[in-house]
Structures are given as C-alpha cells and as structure tokens.
Amino acid sequence: MFALDQVCKRYGQATALDGITLTFERGRTTALIGPSGCGKSTLLRLLIGLLTPDAGSVRFDAQPLEAASLRRLRQRMGYVIQQGGLFPHLTARQNVTLMARHLGWSQARIAPRLADLTALTHFPADGLDRFPSELSGGQNQRVALMRALMLDPEALLLDEPLGALDPMIRYELQEELKQIFATLGKTVVLVTHDLAEAAFLAHAIVLMRAGRVVQAGCLTDLMTAP
Ligand code: ADP
Ligand code: ADP
C-alpha cells in the first residue's frame, strides 16, 4: 500500500531519515517503534505527504505522492496525532464532519455515517455537540479517530494516538483500537514508543534508530533475531 525507496529527509543540517526502504502491506497494521527523535513522526508525515523527501520516493497504492496527485491521494488516508489536533472552536460533530461537508455530502449521507462512527468508537452521542475543551483526553482521541475515518479511507496513519493518555484510558483504547482495526481491515501505520502496545496492536513491527531501520518483521522474527 505504501512503498518507500531510499528515502532521505533532513531538517537543515540534521538528518532525520537516512535511506529508508520499506513497504507497508495493505490491510495490515504496522508499528513504527524506536526512541524519541529516531524519525518515526517524520516517516509518517512523509507517508501522508505533509513532508516531501530530499531524496528517494514515496508511493501510495503504486502512485508517487507528488503535488499533482497529493490532494486526491490524501483523501484516501486518515491521520491522527498525539494531541488529537482537533479544531478547538468547532464541536466534536463539526470536527468529524468538516471534510465531508466541504466535499458537499448531504445530511442524509452524513448522519448515518456519524452514527456508525460513534458506535464504532464508543463515543457518547451527547458528546457530539461539545467542544474539545469540554471532553476528556480519551474522548478527544475518539473524536480524532472518527474524523480520520469519516471519509472511509483505505489507510490510517496514527502518530502516538494514545501517548498523552492516562494508563487506564490508554489500555481501554488499545483494546478498542484492536477491535476497530480487526473490524475495518484497513492499512494502519502506528507510531509508538511502547513495545507492548506495538506487539498488542500490530502484525508487523519496524524498529528504527537514528533515522534508519534497524529491523522489520513480525514480532516473533524480532524476538528470535540474533
Ligand atoms: P520521532 O518521531 O521518532 O521522535 P521525529 O521524526 O520527530 O522523531 O524527529 C527526527 C529528528 O528530526 C529528531 O532529531 C528531531 O529533533 C528532528 N526534527 C523533527 N522535526 C524537526 C523540525 N521541524 N525541524 C528540525 N528538526 C526536526
Ligand atoms: P514527536 O517526537 O512526536 O515528533 P516532538 O515533541 O519531537 O514530537 O516535536 C514536536 C514538533 O516539533 C514537531 O512538529 C517536530 O517536527 C518539531 N521538532 C522536533 N524537533 C525539532 C527540532 N530539533 N527543531 C525544530 N523543530 C523540531
């Protein structure tokens, strides 16, 4: 679904990614794991086209992520960041439906989709007309997930989606994410620095250090590697 070939990315003098070649399989959940600063977020932002590589190529569904096709390809991806990234001046409902309304979806199309998403994410219906500041951290992340799923994207890119949550809420949401991934069967790329979370949620794990891939494979491969 995604393919990176010899991707390099620098910020000024600092090298964030140093020759990454990787593929992410359709319908699978892959976790990107590694210490803070190793390049995980940068890699995710390249996958969604928020950044462009200095060298190498990024493809989505065999098509290069380049300016001409970016908008169209981006609509096939959902993106969630650690602190939700919700618009603070919009209610949960407005945040979730913003893109659909922008694309001209009718109320008759939006309403059932919203009902499906609140059920899927266990979001309370009476929270839909609250603003992000009136919702808990866990509820904000549910809203962010609904927003990412609204247009039924093929790929879901999650950057430490549970990283800012209290442990109990975090475990609860891990269970729910696992259910959601299994139900929807989407291509998921999950950034985390928690190996247990990666092992629990992902089919494949990519271990990174200092802008490079140290190892990639399923968990048992990683555990049994020399
Ligand atoms: P991770 O997500 O694994 O914590 P990042 O992709 O955020 O890593 O960062 C990789 C490296 O690039 C780090 O050394 C970080 O400090 C640097 N970096 C990230 N974003 C920027 C930026 N906007 N400007 C300069 N350096 C950055
Ligand atoms: P993460 O590790 O989740 O990417 P950070 O806290 O490292 O988060 O970075 C938060 C923001 O700051 C990001 O937009 C990142 O690109 C930027 N950033 C990270 N490192 C640097 C840096 N050395 N110089 C400038 N901006 C940076």
PDB file of N, CA and C in Angstrom, residues 33 195 204-207 215-226:
ATOM      1  N   ILE A  33       8.467   1.781  15.672  1.00  0.00           N
ATOM      2  CA  ILE A  33       8.863   1.912  17.066  1.00  0.00           C
ATOM      3  C   ILE A  33      10.343   2.285  17.150  1.00  0.00           C
ATOM      4  N   LEU A 195       6.719  -0.742  23.207  1.00  0.00           N
ATOM      5  CA  LEU A 195       6.833  -2.042  22.536  1.00  0.00           C
ATOM      6  C   LEU A 195       5.626  -2.927  22.825  1.00  0.00           C
ATOM      7  N   ALA A 204       3.038  -6.274  12.038  1.00  0.00           N
ATOM      8  CA  ALA A 204       4.456  -6.135  11.691  1.00  0.00           C
ATOM      9  C   ALA A 204       5.035  -4.967  12.472  1.00  0.00           C
ATOM     10  N   ILE A 205       6.317  -5.072  12.777  1.00  0.00           N
ATOM     11  CA  ILE A 205       6.974  -4.040  13.566  1.00  0.00           C
ATOM     12  C   ILE A 205       8.229  -3.576  12.832  1.00  0.00           C
ATOM     13  N   VAL A 206       8.375  -2.250  12.746  1.00  0.00           N
ATOM     14  CA  VAL A 206       9.573  -1.662  12.152  1.00  0.00           C
ATOM     15  C   VAL A 206      10.314  -0.950  13.280  1.00  0.00           C
ATOM     16  N   LEU A 207      11.511  -1.435  13.545  1.00  0.00           N
ATOM     17  CA  LEU A 207      12.312  -0.885  14.642  1.00  0.00           C
ATOM     18  C   LEU A 207      13.287   0.125  14.052  1.00  0.00           C
ATOM     19  N   GLN A 215      15.436  -3.059  12.111  1.00  0.00           N
ATOM     20  CA  GLN A 215      14.853  -4.364  11.842  1.00  0.00           C
ATOM     21  C   GLN A 215      13.399  -4.196  11.463  1.00  0.00           C
ATOM     22  N   ALA A 216      12.896  -5.099  10.627  1.00  0.00           N
ATOM     23  CA  ALA A 216      11.482  -5.062  10.280  1.00  0.00           C
ATOM     24  C   ALA A 216      10.995  -6.490  10.140  1.00  0.00           C
ATOM     25  N   GLY A 217       9.798  -6.739  10.653  1.00  0.00           N
ATOM     26  CA  GLY A 217       9.252  -8.087  10.543  1.00  0.00           C
ATOM     27  C   GLY A 217       8.140  -8.273  11.543  1.00  0.00           C
ATOM     28  N   CYS A 218       7.661  -9.507  11.677  1.00  0.00           N
ATOM     29  CA  CYS A 218       6.643  -9.748  12.688  1.00  0.00           C
ATOM     30  C   CYS A 218       7.338  -9.895  14.032  1.00  0.00           C
ATOM     31  N   LEU A 219       6.572  -9.840  15.100  1.00  0.00           N
ATOM     32  CA  LEU A 219       7.162  -9.787  16.438  1.00  0.00           C
ATOM     33  C   LEU A 219       8.055 -10.993  16.705  1.00  0.00           C
ATOM     34  N   THR A 220       7.618 -12.168  16.308  1.00  0.00           N
ATOM     35  CA  THR A 220       8.432 -13.363  16.598  1.00  0.00           C
ATOM     36  C   THR A 220       9.772 -13.291  15.855  1.00  0.00           C
ATOM     37  N   ASP A 221       9.774 -12.723  14.640  1.00  0.00           N
ATOM     38  CA  ASP A 221      11.049 -12.533  13.922  1.00  0.00           C
ATOM     39  C   ASP A 221      11.988 -11.667  14.751  1.00  0.00           C
ATOM     40  N   LEU A 222      11.423 -10.585  15.309  1.00  0.00           N
ATOM     41  CA  LEU A 222      12.266  -9.643  16.047  1.00  0.00           C
ATOM     42  C   LEU A 222      12.808 -10.280  17.324  1.00  0.00           C
ATOM     43  N   MET A 223      11.962 -11.077  17.984  1.00  0.00           N
ATOM     44  CA  MET A 223      12.388 -11.690  19.244  1.00  0.00           C
ATOM     45  C   MET A 223      13.447 -12.753  19.018  1.00  0.00           C
ATOM     46  N   THR A 224      13.400 -13.437  17.878  1.00  0.00           N
ATOM     47  CA  THR A 224      14.314 -14.559  17.648  1.00  0.00           C
ATOM     48  C   THR A 224      15.537 -14.162  16.824  1.00  0.00           C
ATOM     49  N   ALA A 225      15.592 -12.862  16.426  1.00  0.00           N
ATOM     50  CA  ALA A 225      16.732 -12.429  15.609  1.00  0.00           C
ATOM     51  C   ALA A 225      18.026 -12.519  16.426  1.00  0.00           C
ATOM     52  N   PRO A 226      19.147 -12.792  15.774  1.00  0.00           N
ATOM     53  CA  PRO A 226      20.408 -12.938  16.507  1.00  0.00           C
ATOM     54  C   PRO A 226      20.833 -11.625  17.177  1.00  0.00           C
TER      55      PRO A 226
END
